[in-house]
CSV table of C-alpha atoms in Angstrom, one decimal:
chain,number,residue,atom,x,y,z
A,1,MET,CA,115.8,60.1,-104.9
A,2,ASN,CA,116.1,61.2,-101.2
A,3,LEU,CA,112.4,62.1,-101.1
A,4,LEU,CA,111.5,58.8,-102.6
A,5,LEU,CA,113.5,56.9,-100.0
A,6,LEU,CA,111.9,59.0,-97.3
A,7,SER,CA,108.5,58.3,-98.6
A,8,LEU,CA,109.0,54.5,-98.8
A,9,ALA,CA,111.2,53.9,-95.8
A,10,PRO,CA,108.3,53.6,-93.3
A,11,VAL,CA,106.4,51.2,-95.7
A,12,PHE,CA,109.3,48.8,-95.7
A,13,ILE,CA,110.1,49.2,-92.0
A,14,ILE,CA,106.5,48.4,-91.0
A,15,GLY,CA,106.3,45.6,-93.6
A,16,GLY,CA,109.5,44.1,-92.2
A,17,TYR,CA,108.0,44.2,-88.7
A,18,ILE,CA,104.9,42.4,-89.8
A,19,TYR,CA,106.9,39.8,-91.7
A,20,TYR,CA,109.0,39.3,-88.6
A,21,ARG,CA,105.9,38.8,-86.4
A,22,ASP,CA,104.6,36.2,-88.8
A,23,LYS,CA,106.7,33.8,-86.8
A,24,TYR,CA,105.5,30.3,-87.4
A,25,ASP,CA,104.5,30.0,-91.1
A,26,LYS,CA,105.7,32.9,-93.1
A,27,GLU,CA,103.9,33.9,-96.2
A,28,PRO,CA,105.8,33.6,-99.6
A,29,LEU,CA,107.6,36.8,-100.5
A,30,GLN,CA,106.1,36.9,-104.0
A,31,LEU,CA,102.6,37.0,-102.4
A,32,LEU,CA,103.7,39.9,-100.1
A,33,TRP,CA,105.0,41.8,-103.2
A,34,LYS,CA,101.6,41.0,-104.9
A,35,ALA,CA,99.8,42.5,-101.9
A,36,LEU,CA,101.9,45.7,-102.0
A,37,LEU,CA,101.3,46.0,-105.7
A,38,ALA,CA,97.6,45.5,-105.3
A,39,GLY,CA,97.5,48.2,-102.7
A,40,ALA,CA,99.5,50.6,-105.0
A,41,LEU,CA,97.2,49.9,-107.9
A,42,ILE,CA,93.9,50.6,-106.1
A,43,VAL,CA,95.1,54.2,-105.7
A,44,ILE,CA,93.9,54.7,-109.3
A,45,PRO,CA,90.2,53.8,-108.8
A,46,VAL,CA,90.3,55.4,-105.3
A,47,ILE,CA,91.3,58.8,-106.8
A,48,PHE,CA,88.4,58.7,-109.3
A,49,VAL,CA,85.8,57.7,-106.7
A,50,GLU,CA,87.0,60.2,-104.2
A,51,GLN,CA,86.8,62.9,-106.8
A,52,LEU,CA,83.3,61.9,-107.7
A,53,LEU,CA,82.2,61.8,-104.0
A,54,SER,CA,83.9,65.2,-103.4
A,55,LEU,CA,81.4,66.8,-105.8
A,56,PHE,CA,78.9,66.6,-102.9
A,57,LEU,CA,81.0,68.3,-100.3
A,58,PRO,CA,79.2,71.7,-100.9
A,59,PHE,CA,76.0,70.1,-99.7
A,60,PHE,CA,77.5,69.4,-96.3
A,61,PRO,CA,77.9,72.6,-94.3
A,62,GLY,CA,79.8,73.3,-91.1
A,63,ILE,CA,81.0,70.3,-89.1
A,64,LEU,CA,79.2,68.0,-91.6
A,65,ASN,CA,81.8,68.9,-94.3
A,66,PRO,CA,84.9,67.3,-92.5
A,67,ALA,CA,82.6,64.5,-91.3
A,68,TYR,CA,81.5,63.6,-94.8
A,69,HIS,CA,85.0,64.1,-96.2
A,70,GLY,CA,86.7,62.0,-93.5
A,71,PHE,CA,84.2,59.1,-93.2
A,72,VAL,CA,82.8,58.9,-96.7
A,73,VAL,CA,85.2,60.4,-99.2
A,74,ALA,CA,88.4,59.1,-97.6
A,75,ALA,CA,87.7,56.3,-95.2
A,76,PHE,CA,84.8,54.5,-96.9
A,77,THR,CA,86.4,54.7,-100.3
A,78,GLU,CA,89.9,53.7,-99.4
A,79,GLU,CA,89.1,50.9,-97.0
A,80,SER,CA,86.4,49.5,-99.3
A,81,PHE,CA,89.0,49.1,-102.1
A,82,LYS,CA,91.5,47.6,-99.7
A,83,PHE,CA,88.9,45.1,-98.5
A,84,LEU,CA,88.0,44.2,-102.1
A,85,ALA,CA,91.6,43.6,-103.1
A,86,LEU,CA,92.1,41.4,-100.0
A,87,PHE,CA,88.9,39.4,-100.6
A,88,LEU,CA,89.5,38.9,-104.3
A,89,LEU,CA,93.2,38.0,-104.2
A,90,PHE,CA,93.8,36.2,-100.9
A,91,TRP,CA,90.5,35.0,-99.3
A,92,LYS,CA,90.7,31.6,-101.1
A,93,ALA,CA,94.5,31.4,-101.3
A,94,ASN,CA,95.9,28.1,-100.2
A,95,THR,CA,98.6,30.0,-98.2
A,96,PHE,CA,95.9,31.6,-96.1
A,97,ASN,CA,96.1,28.8,-93.7
A,98,GLU,CA,96.1,30.6,-90.3
A,99,LYS,CA,94.3,33.6,-88.8
A,100,PHE,CA,97.4,35.7,-88.7
A,101,ASP,CA,97.7,35.6,-92.5
A,102,GLY,CA,94.7,37.9,-92.6
A,103,ILE,CA,96.8,40.6,-90.8
A,104,VAL,CA,99.8,40.0,-93.1
A,105,TYR,CA,97.9,40.3,-96.4
A,106,ALA,CA,95.6,43.2,-95.3
A,107,THR,CA,98.5,45.2,-93.8
A,108,PHE,CA,100.7,44.7,-96.9
A,109,ILE,CA,97.8,45.9,-99.1
A,110,SER,CA,97.4,48.9,-96.9
A,111,LEU,CA,101.1,49.6,-97.0
A,112,GLY,CA,101.1,49.5,-100.8
A,113,PHE,CA,98.4,52.0,-100.8
A,114,ALA,CA,100.1,54.2,-98.2
A,115,GLY,CA,103.4,54.1,-100.1
A,116,VAL,CA,101.9,55.5,-103.3
A,117,GLU,CA,99.9,58.1,-101.4
A,118,ASN,CA,103.0,59.0,-99.3
A,119,VAL,CA,105.1,59.5,-102.4
A,120,MET,CA,102.5,61.9,-103.9
A,121,TYR,CA,102.4,63.9,-100.7
A,122,VAL,CA,106.2,64.0,-100.0
A,123,LEU,CA,107.1,64.9,-103.6
A,124,GLN,CA,104.6,67.8,-103.5
A,125,TYR,CA,105.2,69.2,-99.9
A,126,GLY,CA,108.8,68.1,-99.1
A,127,VAL,CA,110.9,66.6,-96.3
A,128,SER,CA,108.9,67.9,-93.3
A,129,THR,CA,105.8,66.3,-94.6
A,130,GLY,CA,107.6,63.1,-95.2
A,131,ILE,CA,108.9,63.0,-91.6
A,132,THR,CA,105.5,63.8,-90.2
A,133,ARG,CA,103.6,61.2,-92.3
A,134,ALA,CA,106.3,58.6,-91.5
A,135,ILE,CA,105.2,58.6,-87.9
A,136,THR,CA,101.5,59.3,-88.5
A,137,ALA,CA,99.8,58.6,-91.7
A,138,VAL,CA,101.7,55.5,-92.9
A,139,PRO,CA,101.5,53.7,-89.6
A,140,ALA,CA,97.9,54.6,-89.4
A,141,HIS,CA,97.2,53.0,-92.7
A,142,ALA,CA,99.0,49.9,-91.4
A,143,VAL,CA,96.8,50.0,-88.2
A,144,PHE,CA,93.7,50.0,-90.4
A,145,GLY,CA,95.2,47.1,-92.3
A,146,VAL,CA,95.9,45.1,-89.1
A,147,THR,CA,92.4,45.8,-87.9
A,148,MET,CA,90.9,44.6,-91.2
A,149,GLY,CA,93.1,41.5,-91.2
A,150,PHE,CA,92.3,40.7,-87.6
A,151,TYR,CA,88.7,40.2,-88.4
A,152,VAL,CA,89.2,38.7,-91.9
A,153,GLY,CA,91.6,36.2,-90.4
A,154,GLN,CA,89.0,35.0,-88.0
A,155,ALA,CA,86.2,35.1,-90.5
A,156,ARG,CA,88.2,32.8,-92.7
A,157,PHE,CA,88.1,30.0,-90.1
A,158,TYR,CA,85.1,30.8,-88.0
A,159,ASP,CA,82.3,29.9,-90.4
A,160,LYS,CA,79.4,30.5,-88.0
A,161,GLN,CA,80.6,34.1,-87.2
A,162,LYS,CA,81.9,34.8,-90.7
A,163,LYS,CA,79.3,37.4,-91.7
A,164,GLU,CA,79.5,39.3,-88.5
A,165,LEU,CA,83.4,39.2,-88.6
A,166,LEU,CA,83.4,40.4,-92.2
A,167,ARG,CA,81.2,43.3,-91.3
A,168,LYS,CA,83.6,44.2,-88.6
A,169,ALA,CA,86.5,43.8,-91.1
A,170,ILE,CA,85.2,46.5,-93.3
A,171,GLY,CA,83.3,48.6,-90.6
A,172,MET,CA,86.1,49.0,-88.0
A,173,PRO,CA,88.8,50.2,-90.4
A,174,ILE,CA,86.3,52.8,-91.9
A,175,LEU,CA,85.4,54.0,-88.4
A,176,LEU,CA,89.0,54.3,-87.2
A,177,HIS,CA,90.1,55.9,-90.5
A,178,GLY,CA,87.1,58.2,-90.4
A,179,VAL,CA,87.8,59.4,-86.9
A,180,TYR,CA,91.5,59.9,-87.8
A,181,ASP,CA,90.8,62.1,-90.8
A,182,PHE,CA,87.8,63.9,-89.3
A,183,ILE,CA,89.8,65.3,-86.4
A,184,LEU,CA,92.5,66.5,-88.7
A,185,MET,CA,90.0,68.0,-91.2
A,186,THR,CA,88.0,70.0,-88.6
A,187,GLY,CA,91.0,72.3,-88.3
A,188,TYR,CA,90.4,72.8,-84.6
A,189,ASN,CA,93.7,73.1,-82.8
A,190,TRP,CA,92.1,72.1,-79.5
A,191,LEU,CA,91.4,68.7,-80.9
A,192,LEU,CA,95.1,68.1,-81.5
A,193,ALA,CA,95.7,66.5,-78.1
A,194,PHE,CA,92.7,64.2,-78.6
A,195,TRP,CA,94.1,63.3,-82.1
A,196,ILE,CA,97.5,62.4,-80.6
A,197,ALA,CA,95.9,60.3,-77.9
A,198,PHE,CA,93.9,58.5,-80.6
A,199,VAL,CA,97.0,57.8,-82.7
A,200,VAL,CA,98.7,56.3,-79.6
A,201,PHE,CA,95.5,54.2,-79.1
A,202,LEU,CA,95.6,53.0,-82.7
A,203,TYR,CA,99.3,51.9,-82.3
A,204,PHE,CA,98.6,49.9,-79.1
A,205,SER,CA,95.4,48.3,-80.4
A,206,ALA,CA,97.3,47.1,-83.5
A,207,LEU,CA,100.1,45.7,-81.4
A,208,LYS,CA,97.5,43.9,-79.2
A,209,ARG,CA,95.8,42.4,-82.2
A,210,ILE,CA,99.0,41.3,-83.7
A,211,LYS,CA,100.0,39.5,-80.5
A,212,THR,CA,96.6,37.9,-80.1
A,213,LEU,CA,96.5,36.3,-83.5
A,214,SER,CA,100.2,35.4,-83.4
A,215,ASP,CA,99.7,33.6,-80.1
A,216,GLN,CA,96.8,31.7,-81.6
A,217,SER,CA,98.7,30.4,-84.5
A,218,ILE,CA,98.0,26.8,-85.2
A,219,PHE,CA,101.7,26.4,-85.9
A,220,ASN,CA,102.6,27.8,-82.5
A,221,THR,CA,103.3,24.4,-80.9
A,222,ASP,CA,106.5,23.3,-79.4
A,223,TYR,CA,106.4,19.6,-80.3
A,224,ASP,CA,109.6,18.8,-78.6
A,225,LEU,CA,108.3,20.2,-75.3
A,226,LEU,CA,105.1,18.3,-75.7
A,227,ASN,CA,107.0,15.0,-76.4
A,228,GLU,CA,109.2,15.7,-73.3
A,229,LYS,CA,106.2,16.2,-71.1
A,230,PHE,CA,104.5,13.0,-72.6
A,231,THR,CA,107.6,11.0,-72.0
A,232,LYS,CA,107.9,12.0,-68.4
A,233,LYS,CA,104.3,10.9,-67.8
A,234,GLN,CA,105.0,7.4,-69.1
């Protein structure tokens, strides 16, 4: 039970933070649970596809092996299924009525996936793995979700740029996820400092994207202040 709590604690902490930052028009809780469940369920097809793609690992020698594993087997597969879940379940939802909602739904899907993945790792490898992943892998999945949602949220409302933004919505998370996994999979200790710097970059980039779309919320209007200013002009 303790290992299960350790596995899921970062998921609910990060989820609570995203819910808090959705300041102006919070999404229904039942839809957030739906997003978490969707993220958890896509673990099943992801496992099968990753196993299939892993059959080709022997054909990639040297540094190409962690590159293929990180960018294709892991990043491409996982982020593609997250994007598919987001697009099928929430793209046309009536509650998707502002850009920030893209971040909310995408991040919760990512957290659902990260939660199941984390449980699998922690139950197998123990407490130390749980603590390490709580500050690295789970937040990283959330960052990939924030990145995807940042572009999906804009694509939902900027029709002229929709195709370009949707390409970024799938391409940027794959790139970031791939770099994250590639560095770890190389096994080169001298890359550890770069990996730590990259993780810090991921965190700050996600916070910046969250703030950007939160500030741009169509519900972020102080009508009392506007009325006060209007009255003074009369």
